């Protein structure tokens, strides 16, 4: 009964990202590598890139119920490849897995799915857009208009998404550098989704509405072996501007940071290592570890100096690969809300 | 003082090497069979555990096809896309290896702890197996060695296994825990599939329990016989050492020290004997294991390892039992020493008087045990009660034996007037206490032999008759799909042959998992099926769809019989027209007409056919040529019969081997008792010799006595053995397999066995008798020269 070991083994590229397993992601075995100055080709690039080792379609949403209650929602489809390329049937080297979660102030529901490529159980098709695993799907006639669903043993949701702004390219026009050694990924987002739909919770169904943020990222060697985990922030401010910032924690206790300022019209300004800072203020004991659930986040170039606090400090994703992911509220120089993901806390 | 005391104690063994040998050999024999059987059992259990761990069999609900054993990958994906969390399994055989393909990313069971270390990160290229199994696989297959994987099984990714088996389908789906909300009904997505609840899967360990209990009973029996030897040896050794003990104590050795030394001495010897026994047990187990493995595979489809591992569970239990057994035998003797007056005289006669009260105790024990056996036989229920009944019968009868023999000998003594005869009976009676344990051992061995061979032979007769009635059709054929099924029917119909199509599905009746069979009632069924019990015109009623037939297992387990009604579906209840004996498998069966079956299960077509024909080879060739049915899908009656009988014979190889071994142990017990008695008897024989009986004459009388006693034992063992056979056939079998077997008697075999028992006794008595014939007259004369 060592499914977990096995799964970790099979999924080690993702583990390398999530847990910072030193060295595992260091070689790229014939996988394609991201290069600077990418030229994206849409809608094809919304689909899968099987020549790269890892890829994800990562959606988070801040929602509000009719009574003003706040909710968070996550839907992520991951692809990881044992070898580059695609093959038919069970011979396919592609593995898919997905996470779904709903967070309330005092509850957190999370579930996961696994699938093999090549047999039709999971996959992503660029046009019309369809990303699916089992009965879960994110799909629509194009990337701007989509429906989203997921179910677990104790929760589910059914949502509709409409993009009200352009795609946003992170880093240098979508080439996002992850370390001083040059590890990088292709990374773009759609942070302008309006979302509404129904959450199915043990207490009953709730109609909700809010905003959603979809990240697309693929790479083959995203972390250097001196990096142990990351803290990733997607913040939406009251004035319509947005901030994506992350810091990669390195084993020598230094940080590598990167961020993108997004104006309300979708104009982006990237900031390299050192501009964006995130400092833990509040730690919470979650699943036997100390997790920072309150942060001071600054971006001096934009006058940002805010406190970021978890809506529910216990938003622990207790899955095969455990991590923290949940909605946050923003106060200070700017107000707003957003999502926080933290990996590699042992 | 300790050293010289110990030297004095040990000198006894130097002077009586045969007694030392008896003590060690008794312990070794007792431990050998016990630990051998335990070794086999623990190996098998370890294999079952490994299999359960490897495959998770029985732990999870399964989704399986209503018919056949194939699920398409499309069905799997359709289920997943509908929100059914299932994980695929492909199960097949590659030569001697069971090859199981799983999907590691969805499977609830992993491949094993070593995967993480041995794999290069590409588990999808290799299959995992222990090294024994790996050796059986084609060298072209990449195998990762993993000792935690059950024997006979190789596991790999479904992709790898599909390639190896040249298949593109799945065998079954594991229903995972934590199914999502809002799941649609299985029937609407995949009507051809059904759920088999986890608890309904016959747990291999549970199925094979009765088999292992049988082995354990044999082990325990021989252990008891071995302990008899130990007990009597210890008794004699202490009798003989009374003088020494008296001397040592008179010289000032404290009682406590003496007891400690004796205990230590006996226990160390016991450990040596038990150690040898464990070694022998290992050898016995290693020799028997391949047959046991074949039996378990044939009977239950359970794979067990062909190689034996040294597990603490069995050798420690053997050692512990030997030490405890010796301890019990020793404690009464130690008690005697502790309470013996310091200067008590040492008369053999005193020993006999003391045992008169022991006979009385034994008789009371026998009456109590036999008295308990009666209510158990009448109201007992379950396998354990069956074995309790066996235990009470065997031990009760064994305890009754010496008292019975003594009474008989007293009677004979009173009726004889000739002096030599009178002395002979009296002397035999006087030897009884020393021989009683050996005689009990012989009786247990003989009666176990009678009981088990009666059961096996009765079973064999019944089984062969059953095969004849069940395997009446000359050809058996399996088709792959509905079209082929219809084609075959038409083909056979044209030729005007009697066809016996068989429709089969699994279902639950009376809360028990059963096979539901749809049959076309025809002359073959009417003529050759023998019912255990039936209502009038049973087949007519079945044919009309008015009634069903149950097999005996189901009838007994569900407490139903002819005339009762059985609920087949929530809205269909049918009367039972007949109950049929079924000795092929432990599973329950309901047999109904083809028409009724098809109204209940419209999707299921006849996948198996029996065909009556006068020219089987020609028809077989025609079917292969005309219909394109694979020759492998056709089996001739003779082949099935041979296969079934082979399984049957293998099942009882182990039993008969154990039978012979217990008889051997028992005759060894007699030999050892006679040898150890021989020296003691010199003072008793000397006067007779002095009165004129020659040593040769005395030797012959010794042999005659052995034959007479063995004959007496055999006479007592015969009814006991038959009682044993009855319990095995009517109680144990019903519990273990669900069928009751008619008991047949085999007088010729019993006589033969009686002959063996006599021969064993004569062989055992030969050496002591020869020694007596050659006793120097001086030794006999010395008896008159001085008292001991």
PDB file of C-alpha atoms in Angstrom, chain B residues 12 62 120 184 317 330 352 384 523 710 770:
ATOM      1  CA  UNK B  12      22.074 -42.365  33.936  1.00  0.00           C
ATOM      2  CA  UNK B  62     -15.541  -4.350  -7.750  1.00  0.00           C
ATOM      3  CA  UNK B 120      14.506   4.397 -12.287  1.00  0.00           C
ATOM      4  CA  UNK B 184     -25.611   8.636 -12.083  1.00  0.00           C
ATOM      5  CA  UNK B 317       5.569 -22.372  18.511  1.00  0.00           C
ATOM      6  CA  UNK B 330       8.201 -33.455  34.254  1.00  0.00           C
ATOM      7  CA  UNK B 352       2.161 -50.775  39.478  1.00  0.00           C
ATOM      8  CA  UNK B 384     -14.731 -25.868  15.812  1.00  0.00           C
ATOM      9  CA  UNK B 523     -32.659 -36.365 -21.712  1.00  0.00           C
ATOM     10  CA  UNK B 710      -1.650 -54.732  18.756  1.00  0.00           C
ATOM     11  CA  UNK B 770      16.024 -60.627  20.552  1.00  0.00           C
TER      12      UNK B 770
END
